[in-house]
């Protein structure tokens, strides 16, 4: 299994237990990905002592360190479709939380000096054909209603916004201004480091093997230690059903592939094509990332269960080949770039493509964040902040009702 570009360029990490550690924690967070690290960060801001248990040797090596690093506002579907599926008010509250998220990311990376983690960028949603152009154009008005600077660029205008010409079949694209990309591991480890500085305790190489309720609180079992804590937040992404098996039927595990090209002088904005679920961006080294093409081998990426000790998944050569082939069809100037390497990670999809975030039904002191459906970064600080707030002060938490886990678990 190949490491991602983000893991190959990840900052150094050392677990440093808080100096005044009395071994008593307010909340145990299971998982040191973007969601777990951010929850710990906000708990420290609220004066609490979080303990983060991470199975890997550092935080950030799960999906958060193997992804595309796009941070695009709104829910998983394009906004007009989100309004249709979830309803106007719900789609709007989701949009708002992702806008708040971007403001929080900008503020926190600056406050905590997390260098090179965040870049503001215009995102270009390319249309695969005229049918998709009509579909994308439907989002212009709803997005403008959310205050987004968005416009349609025709094929001949695209190079001005994307940085290069597009393939002959592409009629144009929707340009969404002021979206963002992350350096995935600089972001997660930067937040984790800030949480650690402010009193969070991270214990790596600590897989949680069992959670069981106590008369008051929870018993958290790892191979080396057992912790008794008042509250637990499970932020274990695709591995969540291994601890909370009732979620198994509600989370579909889907493999995602990414390919990194050789170096290029092109300077591109992040882009995607909805129809083929293909997307791309430039990484700080200048190489291009291209991901998606799940349709290349039908069902090959579906139901891909990582084993407890695995952080990613092996790649499938037909899908890597399909990514290498599709990139120059979309962006002809990339024809001769070749491939550096490819990797795969695992995503957990809910049936409605919305995350689960909130109290675990019927289990006092247990909280869950999962089911990000391949689209977690737009929630990466805002939802963990609400979960942290809920642990401390449930009535103050503003988690949108549409994300409540009861919708799947009753
Ligand atoms: C190929 C790919 C591309 C993607 N691209 C994007 C993108 O461009 N934009 C976007 O918004 N989203 C993207 N996503 C989705 C995004 O990466 C996820 O939504 C996000 O990382 C979820 O964060 P997390 O913290 O919940 O999960 P993770 O980062 O997976 O963190 C979970 C952590 O829990 C740990 N863990 C699991 N079980 C246990 C246990 N029992 N005990 C202790 N620790 C445990 C894991 O080791 C892991 O570190 C992509 C995902 C993939 C796979």
PDB file of N, CA and C and ligand atoms in Angstrom, residues 29-37 53-56 58-72 188 206-209 235-240 242-243 254-258 279 281 308 310-311 343-348 369-379, ligand 1:
ATOM      1  N   UNK A  29     -11.536  10.932  23.259  1.00  0.00           N
ATOM      2  CA  UNK A  29     -11.853  11.007  21.831  1.00  0.00           C
ATOM      3  C   UNK A  29     -11.192   9.810  21.166  1.00  0.00           C
ATOM      4  N   UNK A  30     -11.962   8.999  20.477  1.00  0.00           N
ATOM      5  CA  UNK A  30     -11.393   7.837  19.786  1.00  0.00           C
ATOM      6  C   UNK A  30     -11.144   8.237  18.335  1.00  0.00           C
ATOM      7  N   UNK A  31      -9.861   8.298  17.939  1.00  0.00           N
ATOM      8  CA  UNK A  31      -9.497   8.652  16.567  1.00  0.00           C
ATOM      9  C   UNK A  31      -8.834  10.014  16.499  1.00  0.00           C
ATOM     10  N   UNK A  32      -7.648  10.043  15.886  1.00  0.00           N
ATOM     11  CA  UNK A  32      -6.886  11.291  15.765  1.00  0.00           C
ATOM     12  C   UNK A  32      -6.851  11.769  14.332  1.00  0.00           C
ATOM     13  N   UNK A  33      -7.989  11.686  13.618  1.00  0.00           N
ATOM     14  CA  UNK A  33      -8.085  12.303  12.285  1.00  0.00           C
ATOM     15  C   UNK A  33      -8.491  13.760  12.449  1.00  0.00           C
ATOM     16  N   UNK A  34      -8.939  14.373  11.339  1.00  0.00           N
ATOM     17  CA  UNK A  34      -9.347  15.784  11.398  1.00  0.00           C
ATOM     18  C   UNK A  34     -10.417  15.986  12.469  1.00  0.00           C
ATOM     19  N   UNK A  35     -11.382  15.068  12.538  1.00  0.00           N
ATOM     20  CA  UNK A  35     -12.511  15.274  13.460  1.00  0.00           C
ATOM     21  C   UNK A  35     -12.087  15.090  14.920  1.00  0.00           C
ATOM     22  N   UNK A  36     -11.306  14.061  15.181  1.00  0.00           N
ATOM     23  CA  UNK A  36     -10.882  13.809  16.561  1.00  0.00           C
ATOM     24  C   UNK A  36      -9.934  14.902  17.059  1.00  0.00           C
ATOM     25  N   UNK A  37      -8.951  15.289  16.202  1.00  0.00           N
ATOM     26  CA  UNK A  37      -7.987  16.319  16.615  1.00  0.00           C
ATOM     27  C   UNK A  37      -8.719  17.637  16.874  1.00  0.00           C
ATOM     28  N   UNK A  53      -7.185   8.879  21.792  1.00  0.00           N
ATOM     29  CA  UNK A  53      -6.560   7.576  21.565  1.00  0.00           C
ATOM     30  C   UNK A  53      -6.551   7.312  20.066  1.00  0.00           C
ATOM     31  N   UNK A  54      -5.353   7.142  19.514  1.00  0.00           N
ATOM     32  CA  UNK A  54      -5.209   6.939  18.066  1.00  0.00           C
ATOM     33  C   UNK A  54      -4.482   5.617  17.844  1.00  0.00           C
ATOM     34  N   UNK A  55      -5.012   4.839  16.921  1.00  0.00           N
ATOM     35  CA  UNK A  55      -4.449   3.523  16.659  1.00  0.00           C
ATOM     36  C   UNK A  55      -3.088   3.581  15.941  1.00  0.00           C
ATOM     37  N   UNK A  56      -2.906   4.566  15.068  1.00  0.00           N
ATOM     38  CA  UNK A  56      -1.645   4.672  14.319  1.00  0.00           C
ATOM     39  C   UNK A  56      -0.529   5.272  15.171  1.00  0.00           C
ATOM     40  N   UNK A  58       0.918   8.096  14.597  1.00  0.00           N
ATOM     41  CA  UNK A  58       0.704   9.546  14.708  1.00  0.00           C
ATOM     42  C   UNK A  58      -0.751   9.820  14.349  1.00  0.00           C
ATOM     43  N   UNK A  59      -1.268  11.008  14.736  1.00  0.00           N
ATOM     44  CA  UNK A  59      -2.574  11.407  14.204  1.00  0.00           C
ATOM     45  C   UNK A  59      -2.456  11.619  12.681  1.00  0.00           C
ATOM     46  N   UNK A  60      -3.604  11.637  12.005  1.00  0.00           N
ATOM     47  CA  UNK A  60      -3.636  12.103  10.605  1.00  0.00           C
ATOM     48  C   UNK A  60      -3.276  11.094   9.547  1.00  0.00           C
ATOM     49  N   UNK A  61      -3.192   9.804   9.885  1.00  0.00           N
ATOM     50  CA  UNK A  61      -2.828   8.837   8.849  1.00  0.00           C
ATOM     51  C   UNK A  61      -4.028   8.057   8.309  1.00  0.00           C
ATOM     52  N   UNK A  62      -5.233   8.376   8.814  1.00  0.00           N
ATOM     53  CA  UNK A  62      -6.443   7.756   8.260  1.00  0.00           C
ATOM     54  C   UNK A  62      -6.873   8.510   7.010  1.00  0.00           C
ATOM     55  N   UNK A  63      -8.180   8.564   6.757  1.00  0.00           N
ATOM     56  CA  UNK A  63      -8.674   9.226   5.536  1.00  0.00           C
ATOM     57  C   UNK A  63      -8.226  10.683   5.484  1.00  0.00           C
ATOM     58  N   UNK A  64      -8.118  11.332   6.639  1.00  0.00           N
ATOM     59  CA  UNK A  64      -7.740  12.755   6.639  1.00  0.00           C
ATOM     60  C   UNK A  64      -6.354  12.979   6.047  1.00  0.00           C
ATOM     61  N   UNK A  65      -5.506  11.963   6.067  1.00  0.00           N
ATOM     62  CA  UNK A  65      -4.165  12.101   5.490  1.00  0.00           C
ATOM     63  C   UNK A  65      -4.041  11.415   4.148  1.00  0.00           C
ATOM     64  N   UNK A  66      -5.141  10.939   3.592  1.00  0.00           N
ATOM     65  CA  UNK A  66      -5.069  10.232   2.310  1.00  0.00           C
ATOM     66  C   UNK A  66      -6.052  10.833   1.303  1.00  0.00           C
ATOM     67  N   UNK A  67      -6.582  12.012   1.612  1.00  0.00           N
ATOM     68  CA  UNK A  67      -7.679  12.557   0.795  1.00  0.00           C
ATOM     69  C   UNK A  67      -7.176  13.539  -0.261  1.00  0.00           C
ATOM     70  N   UNK A  68      -8.145  14.236  -0.893  1.00  0.00           N
ATOM     71  CA  UNK A  68      -7.781  15.207  -1.920  1.00  0.00           C
ATOM     72  C   UNK A  68      -7.489  16.577  -1.337  1.00  0.00           C
ATOM     73  N   UNK A  69      -7.916  16.802  -0.096  1.00  0.00           N
ATOM     74  CA  UNK A  69      -7.664  18.097   0.553  1.00  0.00           C
ATOM     75  C   UNK A  69      -8.512  19.242   0.023  1.00  0.00           C
ATOM     76  N   UNK A  70      -9.630  18.934  -0.641  1.00  0.00           N
ATOM     77  CA  UNK A  70     -10.559  20.002  -1.043  1.00  0.00           C
ATOM     78  C   UNK A  70     -11.374  20.422   0.179  1.00  0.00           C
ATOM     79  N   UNK A  71     -11.615  21.715   0.317  1.00  0.00           N
ATOM     80  CA  UNK A  71     -12.540  22.162   1.353  1.00  0.00           C
ATOM     81  C   UNK A  71     -13.553  23.073   0.653  1.00  0.00           C
ATOM     82  N   UNK A  72     -14.604  22.464   0.171  1.00  0.00           N
ATOM     83  CA  UNK A  72     -15.575  23.157  -0.675  1.00  0.00           C
ATOM     84  C   UNK A  72     -16.862  23.330   0.126  1.00  0.00           C
ATOM     85  N   UNK A 188      -4.171  18.655   9.960  1.00  0.00           N
ATOM     86  CA  UNK A 188      -4.553  17.796  11.107  1.00  0.00           C
ATOM     87  C   UNK A 188      -3.488  17.863  12.206  1.00  0.00           C
ATOM     88  N   UNK A 206      -2.585   3.297  20.143  1.00  0.00           N
ATOM     89  CA  UNK A 206      -3.552   2.862  21.159  1.00  0.00           C
ATOM     90  C   UNK A 206      -4.901   2.533  20.543  1.00  0.00           C
ATOM     91  N   UNK A 207      -5.011   1.397  19.889  1.00  0.00           N
ATOM     92  CA  UNK A 207      -6.311   1.044  19.322  1.00  0.00           C
ATOM     93  C   UNK A 207      -7.335   0.768  20.425  1.00  0.00           C
ATOM     94  N   UNK A 208      -8.478   1.387  20.315  1.00  0.00           N
ATOM     95  CA  UNK A 208      -9.554   1.090  21.279  1.00  0.00           C
ATOM     96  C   UNK A 208     -10.235  -0.189  20.803  1.00  0.00           C
ATOM     97  N   UNK A 209     -10.319  -1.165  21.691  1.00  0.00           N
ATOM     98  CA  UNK A 209     -10.885  -2.448  21.278  1.00  0.00           C
ATOM     99  C   UNK A 209     -12.294  -2.655  21.829  1.00  0.00           C
ATOM    100  N   UNK A 235     -14.745   9.220  16.811  1.00  0.00           N
ATOM    101  CA  UNK A 235     -14.485   9.916  15.535  1.00  0.00           C
ATOM    102  C   UNK A 235     -13.579   9.002  14.717  1.00  0.00           C
ATOM    103  N   UNK A 236     -14.089   7.813  14.424  1.00  0.00           N
ATOM    104  CA  UNK A 236     -13.254   6.747  13.857  1.00  0.00           C
ATOM    105  C   UNK A 236     -13.598   6.432  12.412  1.00  0.00           C
ATOM    106  N   UNK A 237     -14.343   7.327  11.740  1.00  0.00           N
ATOM    107  CA  UNK A 237     -14.578   7.226  10.295  1.00  0.00           C
ATOM    108  C   UNK A 237     -15.008   5.805   9.899  1.00  0.00           C
ATOM    109  N   UNK A 238     -14.344   5.223   8.923  1.00  0.00           N
ATOM    110  CA  UNK A 238     -14.775   3.928   8.387  1.00  0.00           C
ATOM    111  C   UNK A 238     -14.643   2.793   9.395  1.00  0.00           C
ATOM    112  N   UNK A 239     -13.887   3.041  10.463  1.00  0.00           N
ATOM    113  CA  UNK A 239     -13.678   1.997  11.475  1.00  0.00           C
ATOM    114  C   UNK A 239     -14.736   2.083  12.585  1.00  0.00           C
ATOM    115  N   UNK A 240     -15.642   3.050  12.487  1.00  0.00           N
ATOM    116  CA  UNK A 240     -16.653   3.253  13.536  1.00  0.00           C
ATOM    117  C   UNK A 240     -17.460   1.982  13.827  1.00  0.00           C
ATOM    118  N   UNK A 242     -16.644  -0.966  13.851  1.00  0.00           N
ATOM    119  CA  UNK A 242     -15.903  -1.960  14.634  1.00  0.00           C
ATOM    120  C   UNK A 242     -16.117  -1.717  16.138  1.00  0.00           C
ATOM    121  N   UNK A 243     -16.468  -0.455  16.508  1.00  0.00           N
ATOM    122  CA  UNK A 243     -16.751  -0.151  17.920  1.00  0.00           C
ATOM    123  C   UNK A 243     -18.239  -0.031  18.188  1.00  0.00           C
ATOM    124  N   UNK A 254     -16.539   2.930   1.060  1.00  0.00           N
ATOM    125  CA  UNK A 254     -16.201   3.106  -0.361  1.00  0.00           C
ATOM    126  C   UNK A 254     -14.727   3.487  -0.473  1.00  0.00           C
ATOM    127  N   UNK A 255     -14.025   2.778  -1.365  1.00  0.00           N
ATOM    128  CA  UNK A 255     -12.613   3.132  -1.597  1.00  0.00           C
ATOM    129  C   UNK A 255     -12.513   4.310  -2.560  1.00  0.00           C
ATOM    130  N   UNK A 256     -11.583   5.215  -2.288  1.00  0.00           N
ATOM    131  CA  UNK A 256     -11.316   6.327  -3.214  1.00  0.00           C
ATOM    132  C   UNK A 256      -9.856   6.276  -3.630  1.00  0.00           C
ATOM    133  N   UNK A 257      -9.587   6.486  -4.943  1.00  0.00           N
ATOM    134  CA  UNK A 257      -8.209   6.479  -5.457  1.00  0.00           C
ATOM    135  C   UNK A 257      -7.732   7.894  -5.763  1.00  0.00           C
ATOM    136  N   UNK A 258      -6.450   8.121  -5.592  1.00  0.00           N
ATOM    137  CA  UNK A 258      -5.831   9.381  -6.033  1.00  0.00           C
ATOM    138  C   UNK A 258      -4.523   9.072  -6.755  1.00  0.00           C
ATOM    139  N   UNK A 279     -11.946  14.550  -9.916  1.00  0.00           N
ATOM    140  CA  UNK A 279     -11.573  15.871  -9.406  1.00  0.00           C
ATOM    141  C   UNK A 279     -10.059  15.995  -9.382  1.00  0.00           C
ATOM    142  N   UNK A 281      -6.450  18.835  -8.411  1.00  0.00           N
ATOM    143  CA  UNK A 281      -5.889  20.066  -7.847  1.00  0.00           C
ATOM    144  C   UNK A 281      -4.372  19.965  -7.923  1.00  0.00           C
ATOM    145  N   UNK A 308      -8.884  -3.843  10.972  1.00  0.00           N
ATOM    146  CA  UNK A 308      -8.678  -2.916  12.089  1.00  0.00           C
ATOM    147  C   UNK A 308      -7.319  -2.223  12.034  1.00  0.00           C
ATOM    148  N   UNK A 310      -5.492  -1.417   9.390  1.00  0.00           N
ATOM    149  CA  UNK A 310      -5.143  -0.750   8.130  1.00  0.00           C
ATOM    150  C   UNK A 310      -5.671   0.676   8.082  1.00  0.00           C
ATOM    151  N   UNK A 311      -4.840   1.617   7.565  1.00  0.00           N
ATOM    152  CA  UNK A 311      -5.273   3.015   7.459  1.00  0.00           C
ATOM    153  C   UNK A 311      -5.753   3.352   6.063  1.00  0.00           C
ATOM    154  N   UNK A 343      -2.481   6.229  -4.643  1.00  0.00           N
ATOM    155  CA  UNK A 343      -2.843   5.611  -3.359  1.00  0.00           C
ATOM    156  C   UNK A 343      -4.357   5.537  -3.243  1.00  0.00           C
ATOM    157  N   UNK A 344      -4.814   4.847  -2.217  1.00  0.00           N
ATOM    158  CA  UNK A 344      -6.259   4.737  -1.993  1.00  0.00           C
ATOM    159  C   UNK A 344      -6.559   4.897  -0.511  1.00  0.00           C
ATOM    160  N   UNK A 345      -7.757   5.365  -0.224  1.00  0.00           N
ATOM    161  CA  UNK A 345      -8.219   5.503   1.159  1.00  0.00           C
ATOM    162  C   UNK A 345      -9.665   5.067   1.231  1.00  0.00           C
ATOM    163  N   UNK A 346     -10.224   5.123   2.437  1.00  0.00           N
ATOM    164  CA  UNK A 346     -11.589   4.619   2.579  1.00  0.00           C
ATOM    165  C   UNK A 346     -12.508   5.696   3.160  1.00  0.00           C
ATOM    166  N   UNK A 347     -13.709   5.761   2.573  1.00  0.00           N
ATOM    167  CA  UNK A 347     -14.717   6.755   2.989  1.00  0.00           C
ATOM    168  C   UNK A 347     -15.943   6.005   3.510  1.00  0.00           C
ATOM    169  N   UNK A 348     -16.669   6.661   4.424  1.00  0.00           N
ATOM    170  CA  UNK A 348     -17.894   6.034   4.944  1.00  0.00           C
ATOM    171  C   UNK A 348     -19.104   6.871   4.522  1.00  0.00           C
ATOM    172  N   UNK A 369     -19.258  11.056  15.517  1.00  0.00           N
ATOM    173  CA  UNK A 369     -19.098  11.845  14.294  1.00  0.00           C
ATOM    174  C   UNK A 369     -18.593  10.884  13.224  1.00  0.00           C
ATOM    175  N   UNK A 370     -19.399  10.630  12.239  1.00  0.00           N
ATOM    176  CA  UNK A 370     -18.991   9.670  11.197  1.00  0.00           C
ATOM    177  C   UNK A 370     -19.828   9.934   9.948  1.00  0.00           C
ATOM    178  N   UNK A 371     -19.626   9.101   8.926  1.00  0.00           N
ATOM    179  CA  UNK A 371     -20.477   9.175   7.732  1.00  0.00           C
ATOM    180  C   UNK A 371     -20.273  10.426   6.904  1.00  0.00           C
ATOM    181  N   UNK A 372     -19.037  10.908   6.800  1.00  0.00           N
ATOM    182  CA  UNK A 372     -18.815  12.170   6.081  1.00  0.00           C
ATOM    183  C   UNK A 372     -18.962  12.021   4.562  1.00  0.00           C
ATOM    184  N   UNK A 373     -19.142  10.817   4.102  1.00  0.00           N
ATOM    185  CA  UNK A 373     -19.523  10.577   2.697  1.00  0.00           C
ATOM    186  C   UNK A 373     -18.561  11.247   1.705  1.00  0.00           C
ATOM    187  N   UNK A 374     -17.260  11.129   2.004  1.00  0.00           N
ATOM    188  CA  UNK A 374     -16.239  11.662   1.088  1.00  0.00           C
ATOM    189  C   UNK A 374     -16.147  13.167   1.097  1.00  0.00           C
ATOM    190  N   UNK A 375     -16.689  13.829   2.137  1.00  0.00           N
ATOM    191  CA  UNK A 375     -16.803  15.292   2.108  1.00  0.00           C
ATOM    192  C   UNK A 375     -16.698  15.831   3.537  1.00  0.00           C
ATOM    193  N   UNK A 376     -15.614  15.444   4.236  1.00  0.00           N
ATOM    194  CA  UNK A 376     -15.524  15.812   5.655  1.00  0.00           C
ATOM    195  C   UNK A 376     -14.886  17.167   5.920  1.00  0.00           C
ATOM    196  N   UNK A 377     -13.965  17.591   5.028  1.00  0.00           N
ATOM    197  CA  UNK A 377     -13.181  18.798   5.339  1.00  0.00           C
ATOM    198  C   UNK A 377     -14.032  20.064   5.488  1.00  0.00           C
ATOM    199  N   UNK A 378     -15.175  20.162   4.761  1.00  0.00           N
ATOM    200  CA  UNK A 378     -15.993  21.371   4.958  1.00  0.00           C
ATOM    201  C   UNK A 378     -16.615  21.476   6.355  1.00  0.00           C
ATOM    202  N   UNK A 379     -16.508  20.395   7.133  1.00  0.00           N
ATOM    203  CA  UNK A 379     -17.053  20.420   8.496  1.00  0.00           C
ATOM    204  C   UNK A 379     -15.949  20.329   9.549  1.00  0.00           C
TER     205      UNK A 379
HETATM  206  C1  LIG B   1      -9.312   9.108  -1.374  1.00  0.00           C
HETATM  207  C2  LIG B   1     -10.104  10.076  -0.549  1.00  0.00           C
HETATM  208  C3  LIG B   1     -10.285  11.379  -0.998  1.00  0.00           C
HETATM  209  C4  LIG B   1     -11.028  12.286  -0.242  1.00  0.00           C
HETATM  210  N1  LIG B   1     -11.066  13.584  -0.646  1.00  0.00           N
HETATM  211  C5  LIG B   1     -11.705  14.504   0.120  1.00  0.00           C
HETATM  212  C6  LIG B   1     -11.660  15.867  -0.222  1.00  0.00           C
HETATM  213  O1  LIG B   1     -10.973  16.274  -1.157  1.00  0.00           O
HETATM  214  N2  LIG B   1     -12.381  16.738   0.540  1.00  0.00           N
HETATM  215  C7  LIG B   1     -13.114  16.314   1.612  1.00  0.00           C
HETATM  216  O2  LIG B   1     -13.805  17.125   2.223  1.00  0.00           O
HETATM  217  N3  LIG B   1     -13.117  15.029   1.995  1.00  0.00           N
HETATM  218  C8  LIG B   1     -12.417  14.114   1.296  1.00  0.00           C
HETATM  219  N4  LIG B   1     -12.385  12.818   1.692  1.00  0.00           N
HETATM  220  C9  LIG B   1     -13.074  12.447   2.934  1.00  0.00           C
HETATM  221  C10 LIG B   1     -12.317  12.950   4.167  1.00  0.00           C
HETATM  222  O3  LIG B   1     -10.979  12.545   4.090  1.00  0.00           O
HETATM  223  C11 LIG B   1     -13.014  12.392   5.424  1.00  0.00           C
HETATM  224  O4  LIG B   1     -14.364  12.805   5.432  1.00  0.00           O
HETATM  225  C12 LIG B   1     -12.337  12.888   6.690  1.00  0.00           C
HETATM  226  O5  LIG B   1     -10.954  12.633   6.637  1.00  0.00           O
HETATM  227  C13 LIG B   1     -12.946  12.233   7.920  1.00  0.00           C
HETATM  228  O6  LIG B   1     -12.174  12.615   9.034  1.00  0.00           O
HETATM  229  P1  LIG B   1     -12.163  11.663  10.291  1.00  0.00           P
HETATM  230  O7  LIG B   1     -11.307  12.307  11.315  1.00  0.00           O
HETATM  231  O8  LIG B   1     -13.554  11.313  10.645  1.00  0.00           O
HETATM  232  O9  LIG B   1     -11.533  10.311   9.741  1.00  0.00           O
HETATM  233  P2  LIG B   1     -10.021   9.749   9.703  1.00  0.00           P
HETATM  234  O10 LIG B   1      -9.061  10.749   9.229  1.00  0.00           O
HETATM  235  O11 LIG B   1     -10.068   8.453   8.985  1.00  0.00           O
HETATM  236  O12 LIG B   1      -9.705   9.530  11.225  1.00  0.00           O
HETATM  237  C14 LIG B   1     -10.192   8.442  11.956  1.00  0.00           C
HETATM  238  C15 LIG B   1      -9.046   8.023  12.851  1.00  0.00           C
HETATM  239  O13 LIG B   1      -9.525   7.068  13.771  1.00  0.00           O
HETATM  240  C16 LIG B   1      -8.476   6.121  13.996  1.00  0.00           C
HETATM  241  N5  LIG B   1      -9.132   4.929  14.537  1.00  0.00           N
HETATM  242  C17 LIG B   1     -10.051   4.142  13.925  1.00  0.00           C
HETATM  243  N6  LIG B   1     -10.453   3.168  14.751  1.00  0.00           N
HETATM  244  C18 LIG B   1      -9.793   3.363  15.918  1.00  0.00           C
HETATM  245  C19 LIG B   1      -9.790   2.665  17.158  1.00  0.00           C
HETATM  246  N7  LIG B   1     -10.555   1.596  17.365  1.00  0.00           N
HETATM  247  N8  LIG B   1      -8.970   3.117  18.142  1.00  0.00           N
HETATM  248  C20 LIG B   1      -8.185   4.224  17.954  1.00  0.00           C
HETATM  249  N9  LIG B   1      -8.150   4.898  16.771  1.00  0.00           N
HETATM  250  C21 LIG B   1      -8.948   4.477  15.786  1.00  0.00           C
HETATM  251  C22 LIG B   1      -7.890   5.939  12.619  1.00  0.00           C
HETATM  252  O14 LIG B   1      -6.581   5.390  12.685  1.00  0.00           O
HETATM  253  C23 LIG B   1      -7.906   7.364  12.077  1.00  0.00           C
HETATM  254  O15 LIG B   1      -6.715   8.051  12.364  1.00  0.00           O
HETATM  255  C24 LIG B   1     -11.649  11.875   0.980  1.00  0.00           C
HETATM  256  C25 LIG B   1     -11.446  10.578   1.440  1.00  0.00           C
HETATM  257  C26 LIG B   1     -10.672   9.692   0.702  1.00  0.00           C
HETATM  258  C27 LIG B   1     -10.449   8.313   1.239  1.00  0.00           C
END
